[in-house]
């Protein structure tokens, strides 16, 4: 077969099944004082549950609304929907009842004890990093708790526990908070400054649900110690994450790095696997990207990338962000950008002529690894200005699955040069894009532009956060996504959040031969007098 020019061929294949979509219906949520703690795709800041028909988003509060000084920026609040994301109660909290240390980097997961749908028994389990009482301003421990998800009133039965205090710099931002086996919760961190030159150890934490306290008791579970290439200050450890299969039996931990004995000079995916619910993990597996086969009638991964521009090194590198899920068969899916290495610059992707977003997966613990091409990306990184320093952001890839693990979904941002002109690889006008894949049939749809053409949100879809599981509704799969809006255009001023899940919907017929049965969650709970309904016209962000 004669291939089309690669820049256009991939897009034609993926866009052919993309349905038309309406203008986004965004719901206004709460606010934070700034963007701190909201920049990592591996942070699970939003969670969704079909059984509870609930969506919850966690963020630090905005002291310009709630009062207090700079220390009070670290109190966490949540935005809660009990009707599948149609309406929200915003800024519920704060979650920390005693507030002994300043919180940073919150993450959250929904839990229904016994697997039921009783809203009175359901809890939101949350964790975050903390700052020590004085310098240095690096996370000094963790704080976690559990709270009700009652839509009829304020937060009740809130509990809070601090742990790991005084272990800095080894206590880092929680990544990949998730439920494993029933009543077990996990997250992983790599120290406060792993990407800047720490030991690079991976600290796994396991929490057990205590029904008497209605809380999770957290303890260190295990430490993984990959053999990083080079000296300590050369440690490359990005996009740390972990995820479990739907039954909680298979766990994968991942990061982007460069290990001893692997392909040197670029970033490669590194993964660990557990087959016993996280009790033990096998050795680190560093994926050789130049040996990855691309699924479909396409060249190899090396061939796709070499066609984008000159390839002086012959090396492939990932970009610096990724997200992870595990499907019904226990197979990992890593959504990650891949590019040629720029000249001989270590760990520097060449993105000026575009790069690819792939779903990297395997059906066997030891490979071979294959790539499903999700999109050809025109742009990569840009910066949010601030008074003190700028904040970088990139494509912000996020991956999710159905609760049974048979479908996976993708979200990211990109600036299409065809619409705005040459960008030199800079994501200067990010739009939210989504895609999905049925793992049972192989049917794939997308990319779909969610915010393109919107009078407010076109080119302003900043830092999307997607829940690890999606919601099924009568019209299709709704991807629970929140985006940030800078109220003053800088990173150290108040940030407003908006829910995009009512617009980020992939129709059933795009992925399924027959639409699945959608569970009837019953009528939504009656809001109290103070509950926000549709936020109405959206302010200019």
Short mmCIF file of C-alpha atoms in Angstrom, two decimals:
data_model
loop_
_atom_site.label_atom_id
_atom_site.label_comp_id
_atom_site.label_asym_id
_atom_site.label_seq_id
_atom_site.Cartn_x
_atom_site.Cartn_y
_atom_site.Cartn_z
CA UNK A 1 0.00 0.00 0.00
CA UNK A 2 1.20 3.53 -0.77
CA UNK A 3 1.23 5.65 2.35
CA UNK A 4 -0.07 9.21 2.42
CA UNK A 5 2.36 11.83 3.70
CA UNK A 6 2.56 10.89 7.36
CA UNK A 7 1.52 14.26 8.77
CA UNK A 8 -1.87 13.81 7.09
CA UNK A 9 -2.29 10.05 6.89
CA UNK A 10 -2.59 9.45 10.64
CA UNK A 11 -5.09 12.25 11.12
CA UNK A 12 -7.29 10.99 8.29
CA UNK A 13 -7.42 7.51 9.82
CA UNK A 14 -8.34 8.79 13.26
CA UNK A 15 -10.69 11.62 12.29
CA UNK A 16 -12.79 9.59 9.93
CA UNK A 17 -15.09 8.33 12.69
CA UNK A 18 -15.10 11.50 14.79
CA UNK A 19 -18.70 12.65 15.34
CA UNK A 20 -19.85 16.23 15.27
CA UNK A 21 -20.22 17.81 18.68
CA UNK A 22 -22.05 20.71 20.23
CA UNK A 23 -20.47 23.70 21.87
CA UNK A 24 -19.12 22.84 25.31
CA UNK A 25 -21.45 23.20 28.27
CA UNK A 26 -19.06 24.01 31.10
CA UNK A 27 -20.06 24.18 34.76
CA UNK A 28 -18.23 26.61 36.99
CA UNK A 29 -16.60 25.04 40.06
CA UNK A 30 -14.49 26.41 42.91
CA UNK A 31 -11.28 28.43 43.02
CA UNK A 32 -7.69 28.24 44.24
CA UNK A 33 -5.37 31.07 45.23
CA UNK A 34 -2.93 30.04 42.47
CA UNK A 35 -1.87 27.16 40.25
CA UNK A 36 0.40 25.49 42.85
CA UNK A 37 -0.15 21.76 43.11
CA UNK A 38 -2.20 21.54 39.90
CA UNK A 39 0.42 20.88 37.28
CA UNK A 40 0.94 17.11 37.28
CA UNK A 41 -1.09 14.76 35.06
CA UNK A 42 -0.36 11.93 37.51
CA UNK A 43 -2.26 13.73 40.29
CA UNK A 44 -5.77 12.30 40.48
CA UNK A 45 -7.55 15.54 41.38
CA UNK A 46 -10.90 14.34 40.07
CA UNK A 47 -12.79 11.08 40.61
CA UNK A 48 -16.08 9.69 39.28
CA UNK A 49 -18.35 6.80 40.27
CA UNK A 50 -21.18 5.27 38.25
CA UNK A 51 -22.68 3.52 41.26
CA UNK A 52 -22.87 6.82 43.17
CA UNK A 53 -23.56 8.92 40.06
CA UNK A 54 -20.93 11.21 41.56
CA UNK A 55 -18.05 13.41 40.43
CA UNK A 56 -15.68 15.10 42.89
CA UNK A 57 -12.77 17.51 42.33
CA UNK A 58 -10.23 18.52 45.00
CA UNK A 59 -8.14 21.69 45.06
CA UNK A 60 -6.51 24.12 47.50
CA UNK A 61 -8.79 26.95 48.53
CA UNK A 62 -8.67 30.59 47.43
CA UNK A 63 -7.80 32.86 50.36
CA UNK A 64 -9.21 35.86 48.50
CA UNK A 65 -12.59 34.15 48.99
CA UNK A 66 -12.14 32.37 52.33
CA UNK A 67 -9.69 34.67 54.07
CA UNK A 68 -6.40 33.93 55.78
CA UNK A 69 -2.84 34.47 54.70
CA UNK A 70 -0.45 32.61 52.46
CA UNK A 71 -0.33 29.67 54.89
CA UNK A 72 -4.07 29.10 54.43
CA UNK A 73 -3.58 28.46 50.70
CA UNK A 74 -2.91 24.85 51.67
CA UNK A 75 -6.39 24.05 52.97
CA UNK A 76 -8.16 21.65 50.57
CA UNK A 77 -11.75 21.98 49.38
CA UNK A 78 -13.87 19.88 47.02
CA UNK A 79 -16.49 20.45 44.34
CA UNK A 80 -19.12 17.68 44.41
CA UNK A 81 -21.78 16.51 41.96
CA UNK A 82 -24.32 13.81 42.81
CA UNK A 83 -26.07 13.90 39.43
CA UNK A 84 -23.29 12.77 37.14
CA UNK A 85 -21.71 16.18 36.65
CA UNK A 86 -24.82 18.15 35.73
CA UNK A 87 -24.69 20.37 38.82
CA UNK A 88 -22.10 20.88 41.55
CA UNK A 89 -21.80 22.14 45.10
CA UNK A 90 -18.54 24.09 45.08
CA UNK A 91 -15.79 24.78 47.61
CA UNK A 92 -17.06 22.35 50.26
CA UNK A 93 -14.69 22.02 53.20
CA UNK A 94 -12.04 22.56 54.24
CA UNK A 95 -10.97 18.93 54.38
CA UNK A 96 -8.28 19.47 57.03
CA UNK A 97 -10.09 19.77 60.34
CA UNK A 98 -7.01 20.53 62.45
CA UNK A 99 -4.61 21.88 59.79
CA UNK A 100 -1.29 21.25 61.48
CA UNK A 101 0.79 21.61 58.30
CA UNK A 102 0.27 23.39 54.98
CA UNK A 103 -1.13 21.06 52.31
CA UNK A 104 0.06 20.70 48.72
CA UNK A 105 -0.76 18.52 45.71
CA UNK A 106 -4.11 16.96 46.72
CA UNK A 107 -5.50 13.79 45.13
CA UNK A 108 -8.82 12.01 45.68
CA UNK A 109 -10.70 8.77 45.01
CA UNK A 110 -14.34 7.77 45.64
CA UNK A 111 -15.11 4.71 47.74
CA UNK A 112 -18.34 2.80 48.36
CA UNK A 113 -17.77 0.29 51.19
CA UNK A 114 -18.92 -3.14 50.13
CA UNK A 115 -19.29 -1.95 46.54
CA UNK A 116 -22.73 -0.51 47.21
CA UNK A 117 -24.37 2.69 46.06
CA UNK A 118 -25.58 3.99 49.43
CA UNK A 119 -24.67 7.70 49.49
CA UNK A 120 -24.76 7.70 53.29
CA UNK A 121 -21.95 5.13 53.42
CA UNK A 122 -19.87 6.49 50.53
CA UNK A 123 -16.67 8.37 51.23
CA UNK A 124 -14.13 10.44 49.34
CA UNK A 125 -10.62 9.32 50.31
CA UNK A 126 -8.02 12.05 49.85
CA UNK A 127 -4.29 12.58 50.36
CA UNK A 128 -1.81 15.40 49.92
CA UNK A 129 1.74 16.40 50.70
CA UNK A 130 2.58 18.78 53.55
CA UNK A 131 5.18 21.44 54.16
CA UNK A 132 7.31 21.34 57.30
CA UNK A 133 6.73 24.13 59.83
CA UNK A 134 9.80 26.06 58.61
CA UNK A 135 12.34 26.14 55.75
CA UNK A 136 13.04 24.41 53.48
CA UNK A 137 9.68 24.65 51.74
CA UNK A 138 9.63 21.05 50.51
CA UNK A 139 6.97 18.50 51.39
CA UNK A 140 7.66 17.21 54.88
CA UNK A 141 5.07 14.47 55.06
CA UNK A 142 1.56 13.54 54.01
CA UNK A 143 -1.95 14.24 55.17
CA UNK A 144 -5.01 12.18 54.32
CA UNK A 145 -8.57 11.61 55.32
CA UNK A 146 -12.05 10.55 54.34
CA UNK A 147 -15.20 12.60 54.07
CA UNK A 148 -18.84 12.10 53.18
CA UNK A 149 -20.14 12.75 49.68
CA UNK A 150 -23.55 13.98 50.76
CA UNK A 151 -25.07 16.39 48.25
CA UNK A 152 -27.77 17.62 50.61
CA UNK A 153 -25.49 19.57 52.92
CA UNK A 154 -21.95 20.48 53.88
CA UNK A 155 -19.17 17.99 54.49
CA UNK A 156 -19.83 15.77 57.51
CA UNK A 157 -18.00 12.98 59.31
CA UNK A 158 -14.69 14.34 58.08
CA UNK A 159 -11.55 12.73 59.49
CA UNK A 160 -7.94 13.71 58.96
CA UNK A 161 -4.62 12.03 59.74
CA UNK A 162 -1.08 13.25 59.20
CA UNK A 163 1.64 10.68 58.53
CA UNK A 164 5.28 10.52 57.42
CA UNK A 165 5.92 13.90 59.07
CA UNK A 166 9.58 14.78 59.42
CA UNK A 167 10.76 12.48 56.62
CA UNK A 168 11.67 15.26 54.16
CA UNK A 169 13.01 15.20 51.54
CA UNK A 170 11.71 11.66 50.98
CA UNK A 171 8.02 12.57 51.34
CA UNK A 172 6.84 13.79 47.93
CA UNK A 173 3.65 14.69 46.12
CA UNK A 174 1.23 11.72 46.00
CA UNK A 175 0.81 10.25 42.51
CA UNK A 176 -1.72 7.78 41.18
CA UNK A 177 -4.00 7.46 44.21
CA UNK A 178 -6.13 4.44 43.43
CA UNK A 179 -8.10 1.57 44.95
CA UNK A 180 -6.54 -1.87 44.67
CA UNK A 181 -8.24 -4.84 46.31
CA UNK A 182 -11.48 -3.96 48.10
CA UNK A 183 -10.83 -1.61 51.00
CA UNK A 184 -7.19 -1.00 49.99
CA UNK A 185 -5.83 2.27 48.66
CA UNK A 186 -2.45 3.11 47.18
CA UNK A 187 -0.29 6.00 46.05
CA UNK A 188 3.37 6.42 45.14
CA UNK A 189 5.86 9.25 45.57
CA UNK A 190 9.53 9.68 44.73
CA UNK A 191 10.76 12.23 47.21
CA UNK A 192 10.37 15.97 47.13
CA UNK A 193 12.87 16.68 44.37
CA UNK A 194 13.32 13.45 42.45
CA UNK A 195 13.45 15.09 39.02
CA UNK A 196 16.07 17.54 40.28
CA UNK A 197 18.44 14.97 41.68
CA UNK A 198 17.26 12.93 44.65
CA UNK A 199 17.94 9.26 45.19
CA UNK A 200 15.06 8.48 42.84
CA UNK A 201 13.52 5.81 45.03
CA UNK A 202 9.83 5.02 44.56
CA UNK A 203 7.91 4.96 47.84
CA UNK A 204 4.65 3.00 47.68
CA UNK A 205 2.04 3.68 50.37
CA UNK A 206 -0.86 1.36 51.19
CA UNK A 207 -3.95 2.38 53.11
CA UNK A 208 -6.55 0.09 54.71
CA UNK A 209 -10.14 1.12 55.26
CA UNK A 210 -11.04 1.18 58.96
CA UNK A 211 -14.85 0.90 59.27
CA UNK A 212 -14.80 1.91 62.94
CA UNK A 213 -13.05 5.19 62.26
CA UNK A 214 -14.51 5.57 58.74
CA UNK A 215 -11.00 6.46 57.64
CA UNK A 216 -8.00 5.01 55.81
CA UNK A 217 -4.96 4.02 57.85
CA UNK A 218 -1.86 4.71 55.74
CA UNK A 219 1.46 2.87 56.07
CA UNK A 220 4.59 2.54 53.93
CA UNK A 221 4.20 -0.56 51.75
CA UNK A 222 7.44 -1.01 49.85
CA UNK A 223 10.27 0.91 48.21
CA UNK A 224 11.43 0.31 44.66
CA UNK A 225 14.99 1.34 43.83
CA UNK A 226 15.65 1.47 40.08
CA UNK A 227 19.27 1.71 38.94
CA UNK A 228 19.31 5.14 37.33
CA UNK A 229 21.96 6.00 34.79
CA UNK A 230 24.75 8.29 35.93
CA UNK A 231 25.38 10.09 39.20
CA UNK A 232 22.69 11.14 41.63
CA UNK A 233 22.30 14.57 40.08
CA UNK A 234 21.60 12.95 36.70
CA UNK A 235 18.52 11.10 37.92
CA UNK A 236 15.66 11.42 35.46
CA UNK A 237 12.35 10.48 37.02
CA UNK A 238 9.23 11.99 35.46
CA UNK A 239 5.51 11.16 35.30
CA UNK A 240 5.52 8.76 38.25
CA UNK A 241 2.23 6.87 38.49
CA UNK A 242 0.50 3.64 39.46
CA UNK A 243 -2.76 1.89 38.60
CA UNK A 244 -4.63 -1.36 39.27
CA UNK A 245 -6.76 -3.66 37.14
CA UNK A 246 -10.51 -3.48 37.84
CA UNK A 247 -10.34 -6.53 40.13
CA UNK A 248 -7.45 -5.02 42.11
CA UNK A 249 -5.16 -7.97 41.48
CA UNK A 250 -2.72 -6.60 38.88
CA UNK A 251 -0.80 -3.41 39.64
CA UNK A 252 1.61 -1.42 37.47
CA UNK A 253 3.95 1.37 38.56
CA UNK A 254 5.59 3.55 35.92
CA UNK A 255 7.86 6.52 35.34
CA UNK A 256 9.85 8.04 32.49
CA UNK A 257 13.60 7.70 33.02
CA UNK A 258 16.95 6.32 31.90
CA UNK A 259 18.25 3.17 33.60
CA UNK A 260 21.56 1.38 33.62
CA UNK A 261 21.75 -1.07 30.74
CA UNK A 262 18.99 0.52 28.69
CA UNK A 263 18.97 2.92 25.72
CA UNK A 264 20.98 5.90 26.99
CA UNK A 265 20.43 9.57 26.21
CA UNK A 266 16.66 9.67 25.98
CA UNK A 267 13.74 9.13 28.32
CA UNK A 268 12.11 5.71 28.17
CA UNK A 269 9.06 4.26 29.91
CA UNK A 270 10.02 2.19 32.95
CA UNK A 271 7.41 -0.09 34.51
CA UNK A 272 7.06 -2.48 37.45
CA UNK A 273 4.32 -5.14 37.69
CA UNK A 274 2.64 -6.87 40.63
CA UNK A 275 0.39 -9.91 40.21
CA UNK A 276 -0.62 -10.19 43.89
CA UNK A 277 -2.45 -6.96 44.62
CA UNK A 278 0.71 -4.93 45.24
CA UNK A 279 2.32 -7.22 47.81
CA UNK A 280 5.37 -7.88 45.63
CA UNK A 281 6.70 -6.33 42.41
CA UNK A 282 8.87 -7.78 39.70
CA UNK A 283 11.98 -6.13 38.23
CA UNK A 284 12.00 -2.80 36.41
CA UNK A 285 11.16 -3.08 32.71
CA UNK A 286 12.63 -0.30 30.55
CA UNK A 287 10.87 -0.19 27.18
CA UNK A 288 13.14 0.11 24.14
CA UNK A 289 11.07 2.51 22.04
CA UNK A 290 12.96 1.77 18.82
CA UNK A 291 11.69 -1.82 19.04
CA UNK A 292 8.02 -0.90 19.58
CA UNK A 293 5.67 -2.00 16.80
CA UNK A 294 2.93 0.40 15.70
CA UNK A 295 -0.50 -1.23 15.39
CA UNK A 296 -2.20 -0.78 12.01
CA UNK A 297 -1.03 -0.05 8.49
CA UNK A 298 1.73 2.34 9.55
CA UNK A 299 5.52 2.36 9.63
CA UNK A 300 7.38 1.48 12.79
CA UNK A 301 7.62 4.04 15.56
CA UNK A 302 11.10 4.94 14.33
CA UNK A 303 9.75 5.29 10.80
CA UNK A 304 6.90 7.56 11.86
CA UNK A 305 9.22 9.88 13.76
CA UNK A 306 12.04 9.97 11.20
CA UNK A 307 9.53 11.17 8.59
CA UNK A 308 8.81 14.28 10.68
CA UNK A 309 12.30 15.72 10.39
CA UNK A 310 16.02 15.01 10.50
CA UNK A 311 17.02 12.27 12.91
CA UNK A 312 20.73 12.79 13.66
CA UNK A 313 20.93 10.40 16.62
CA UNK A 314 18.51 7.65 15.70
CA UNK A 315 17.22 7.76 19.28
CA UNK A 316 13.61 8.08 20.40
CA UNK A 317 12.68 9.84 23.61
CA UNK A 318 9.45 10.39 25.41
CA UNK A 319 8.30 13.83 26.40
CA UNK A 320 8.07 14.58 30.13
CA UNK A 321 4.40 13.76 30.85
CA UNK A 322 2.39 10.53 30.78
CA UNK A 323 -0.60 8.86 32.40
CA UNK A 324 -1.35 5.22 33.19
CA UNK A 325 -4.32 2.86 33.43
CA UNK A 326 -4.76 -0.93 33.58
CA UNK A 327 -7.45 -2.74 31.58
CA UNK A 328 -9.75 -5.71 32.21
CA UNK A 329 -7.00 -8.19 31.27
CA UNK A 330 -4.41 -6.62 33.58
CA UNK A 331 -2.54 -4.98 30.70
CA UNK A 332 -1.03 -1.51 31.15
CA UNK A 333 -1.82 1.46 28.92
CA UNK A 334 0.63 4.35 29.09
CA UNK A 335 -0.46 7.50 27.27
CA UNK A 336 2.77 9.29 26.41
CA UNK A 337 4.30 11.57 23.80
CA UNK A 338 7.25 10.30 21.75
CA UNK A 339 9.67 12.26 19.59
CA UNK A 340 13.12 12.17 18.05
CA UNK A 341 15.94 13.15 20.36
CA UNK A 342 17.10 16.68 19.55
CA UNK A 343 20.65 16.34 18.29
CA UNK A 344 22.86 15.12 21.10
CA UNK A 345 21.02 17.02 23.84
CA UNK A 346 20.22 14.54 26.60
CA UNK A 347 16.52 13.99 27.32
CA UNK A 348 15.42 16.79 24.97
CA UNK A 349 12.60 15.89 22.54
CA UNK A 350 12.59 17.48 19.08
CA UNK A 351 9.01 18.72 18.76
CA UNK A 352 9.35 21.63 16.33
CA UNK A 353 8.00 19.51 13.44
CA UNK A 354 5.46 17.63 15.54
CA UNK A 355 5.49 14.44 17.57
CA UNK A 356 3.16 11.55 18.36
CA UNK A 357 0.88 10.70 21.25
CA UNK A 358 0.68 6.93 21.71
CA UNK A 359 -1.02 4.35 23.89
CA UNK A 360 1.89 2.06 24.79
CA UNK A 361 0.71 -1.38 25.89
CA UNK A 362 1.58 -5.07 26.11
CA UNK A 363 -0.38 -8.29 26.55
CA UNK A 364 2.54 -9.98 28.30
CA UNK A 365 4.54 -8.82 31.34
CA UNK A 366 7.77 -9.11 29.34
CA UNK A 367 6.53 -7.68 26.05
CA UNK A 368 6.56 -7.24 23.17
CA UNK A 369 5.31 -3.68 23.50
CA UNK A 370 3.07 -2.13 20.87
CA UNK A 371 1.87 1.42 20.23
CA UNK A 372 -1.57 2.60 19.19
CA UNK A 373 -1.23 6.04 17.61
CA UNK A 374 -3.72 8.40 19.24
CA UNK A 375 -2.73 11.69 17.60
CA UNK A 376 -0.08 13.57 15.72
CA UNK A 377 0.68 16.58 17.92
CA UNK A 378 1.60 19.93 16.44
CA UNK A 379 2.74 21.56 19.68
CA UNK A 380 4.28 20.66 23.00
CA UNK A 381 5.32 23.00 25.82
CA UNK A 382 4.52 26.59 26.76
CA UNK A 383 4.63 28.66 29.94
CA UNK A 384 2.19 30.45 32.22
CA UNK A 385 3.71 33.77 33.33
CA UNK A 386 3.97 34.75 36.99
CA UNK A 387 5.35 37.53 39.14
CA UNK A 388 8.26 35.44 40.41
CA UNK A 389 8.72 32.78 37.71
CA UNK A 390 6.94 31.13 34.83
CA UNK A 391 5.20 27.77 35.08
CA UNK A 392 5.71 25.31 32.20
CA UNK A 393 2.88 23.22 30.82
CA UNK A 394 2.72 20.80 27.90
CA UNK A 395 0.11 18.53 26.31
CA UNK A 396 -1.08 17.23 29.69
CA UNK A 397 -2.02 13.68 28.55
CA UNK A 398 -4.67 11.91 30.64
CA UNK A 399 -6.01 8.36 30.28
CA UNK A 400 -9.13 6.75 31.74
CA UNK A 401 -11.15 3.56 31.37
CA UNK A 402 -14.62 2.24 31.89
CA UNK A 403 -15.04 0.74 35.33
CA UNK A 404 -14.93 -2.76 33.83
CA UNK A 405 -11.71 -1.91 31.93
CA UNK A 406 -12.94 -2.83 28.44
CA UNK A 407 -12.67 0.68 26.97
CA UNK A 408 -9.93 3.29 27.35
CA UNK A 409 -10.21 7.04 26.77
CA UNK A 410 -7.70 9.80 26.21
CA UNK A 411 -7.55 13.56 26.69
CA UNK A 412 -4.82 16.10 25.98
CA UNK A 413 -4.29 19.61 24.69
CA UNK A 414 -2.74 20.78 21.45
CA UNK A 415 -2.43 23.90 19.30
CA UNK A 416 -3.13 22.99 15.67
CA UNK A 417 -0.86 24.89 13.31
CA UNK A 418 -3.45 24.49 10.55
CA UNK A 419 -5.74 26.79 12.54
CA UNK A 420 -3.34 29.31 14.08
CA UNK A 421 -0.31 29.15 11.79
CA UNK A 422 3.24 27.98 12.59
CA UNK A 423 3.90 27.68 16.32
CA UNK A 424 7.47 26.29 16.30
CA UNK A 425 6.15 23.48 18.47
CA UNK A 426 4.77 25.79 21.19
CA UNK A 427 1.37 24.98 22.72
CA UNK A 428 0.39 28.64 22.81
CA UNK A 429 -3.37 28.18 22.25
CA UNK A 430 -4.30 24.81 23.79
CA UNK A 431 -7.59 23.18 22.87
CA UNK A 432 -8.96 20.11 24.64
CA UNK A 433 -8.98 16.98 22.50
CA UNK A 434 -10.34 13.53 23.32
CA UNK A 435 -10.36 10.03 21.84
CA UNK A 436 -11.47 6.53 22.81
CA UNK A 437 -10.84 2.87 22.02
CA UNK A 438 -12.87 -0.31 22.50
CA UNK A 439 -10.33 -2.94 23.59
CA UNK A 440 -12.67 -5.82 22.70
CA UNK A 441 -13.19 -4.81 19.07
CA UNK A 442 -10.24 -2.50 18.39
CA UNK A 443 -12.57 0.29 17.25
CA UNK A 444 -10.99 3.71 17.81
CA UNK A 445 -12.47 7.18 17.50
CA UNK A 446 -10.89 10.62 17.65
CA UNK A 447 -9.27 13.01 17.99
CA UNK A 448 -12.33 15.14 18.74
CA UNK A 449 -11.81 18.84 19.42
CA UNK A 450 -13.96 19.76 22.43
CA UNK A 451 -13.18 23.46 22.83
CA UNK A 452 -12.22 24.49 19.27
CA UNK A 453 -14.44 27.30 18.01
CA UNK A 454 -15.91 28.14 21.41
CA UNK A 455 -16.18 31.93 21.95
CA UNK A 456 -14.54 31.68 25.40
CA UNK A 457 -12.60 28.43 25.57
CA UNK A 458 -11.07 28.15 22.11
CA UNK A 459 -7.32 28.09 22.72
CA UNK A 460 -7.72 28.33 26.50
CA UNK A 461 -8.12 24.74 27.71
CA UNK A 462 -5.43 24.86 30.38
CA UNK A 463 -4.21 21.87 32.41
CA UNK A 464 -7.10 19.41 31.95
CA UNK A 465 -7.56 16.85 34.73
CA UNK A 466 -9.54 13.70 33.87
CA UNK A 467 -10.91 11.13 36.32
CA UNK A 468 -9.38 7.61 36.04
CA UNK A 469 -12.84 6.16 35.20
CA UNK A 470 -15.54 7.55 32.91
CA UNK A 471 -19.32 7.73 33.29
CA UNK A 472 -21.87 6.09 31.00
CA UNK A 473 -24.90 8.22 30.27
CA UNK A 474 -27.75 7.80 27.76
CA UNK A 475 -25.85 9.58 24.96
CA UNK A 476 -22.46 7.92 25.44
CA UNK A 477 -19.30 7.87 27.52
CA UNK A 478 -18.81 11.13 29.43
CA UNK A 479 -15.18 11.92 30.21
CA UNK A 480 -15.07 13.73 33.60
CA UNK A 481 -12.62 16.55 32.91
CA UNK A 482 -11.85 19.83 34.71
CA UNK A 483 -9.86 22.70 33.18
CA UNK A 484 -8.30 25.76 34.82
CA UNK A 485 -8.84 29.42 33.96
CA UNK A 486 -6.37 32.07 35.13
CA UNK A 487 -8.48 34.96 36.39
CA UNK A 488 -5.59 37.43 36.07
CA UNK A 489 -3.53 35.66 33.43
CA UNK A 490 -0.68 34.67 35.77
CA UNK A 491 0.14 31.54 37.77
CA UNK A 492 0.36 33.18 41.19
CA UNK A 493 -3.11 34.75 41.14
CA UNK A 494 -6.55 33.14 41.67
CA UNK A 495 -7.53 30.23 39.42
CA UNK A 496 -11.14 29.28 38.55
CA UNK A 497 -12.02 25.68 37.65
CA UNK A 498 -14.66 24.51 35.16
CA UNK A 499 -16.15 21.06 34.54
CA UNK A 500 -16.10 19.99 30.87
CA UNK A 501 -17.51 16.49 31.24
CA UNK A 502 -20.94 17.33 29.82
CA UNK A 503 -19.30 18.29 26.52
CA UNK A 504 -16.51 15.69 26.43
CA UNK A 505 -18.81 12.81 25.40
CA UNK A 506 -18.03 9.99 22.97
CA UNK A 507 -21.25 8.42 21.59
CA UNK A 508 -21.79 4.73 22.20
CA UNK A 509 -22.24 4.00 18.49
CA UNK A 510 -18.77 5.38 17.78
CA UNK A 511 -17.21 2.54 19.78
CA UNK A 512 -19.82 -0.17 20.39
CA UNK A 513 -21.82 -2.31 17.92
CA UNK A 514 -24.70 -2.17 20.40
CA UNK A 515 -25.09 0.50 23.08
CA UNK A 516 -24.52 -0.94 26.57
CA UNK A 517 -27.18 -0.83 29.24
CA UNK A 518 -26.80 2.34 31.27
CA UNK A 519 -27.54 1.90 34.99
CA UNK A 520 -30.42 3.98 36.27
CA UNK A 521 -29.08 6.02 39.15
CA UNK A 522 -32.57 7.22 40.04
CA UNK A 523 -33.54 10.84 40.50
CA UNK A 524 -30.76 13.17 41.62
CA UNK A 525 -30.83 14.23 45.28
CA UNK A 526 -32.78 17.39 45.93
CA UNK A 527 -30.41 20.32 46.42
CA UNK A 528 -30.70 22.51 49.45
CA UNK A 529 -31.42 26.18 49.08
CA UNK A 530 -27.75 27.07 48.75
CA UNK A 531 -26.80 24.52 46.11
CA UNK A 532 -25.56 25.89 42.82
CA UNK A 533 -27.40 24.74 39.72
CA UNK A 534 -26.21 25.53 36.20
CA UNK A 535 -23.62 28.24 36.57
CA UNK A 536 -25.21 30.19 33.72
CA UNK A 537 -23.16 32.41 31.44
CA UNK A 538 -19.47 31.86 31.97
CA UNK A 539 -17.20 34.78 32.77
CA UNK A 540 -14.35 35.56 30.44
CA UNK A 541 -11.42 33.64 31.87
#
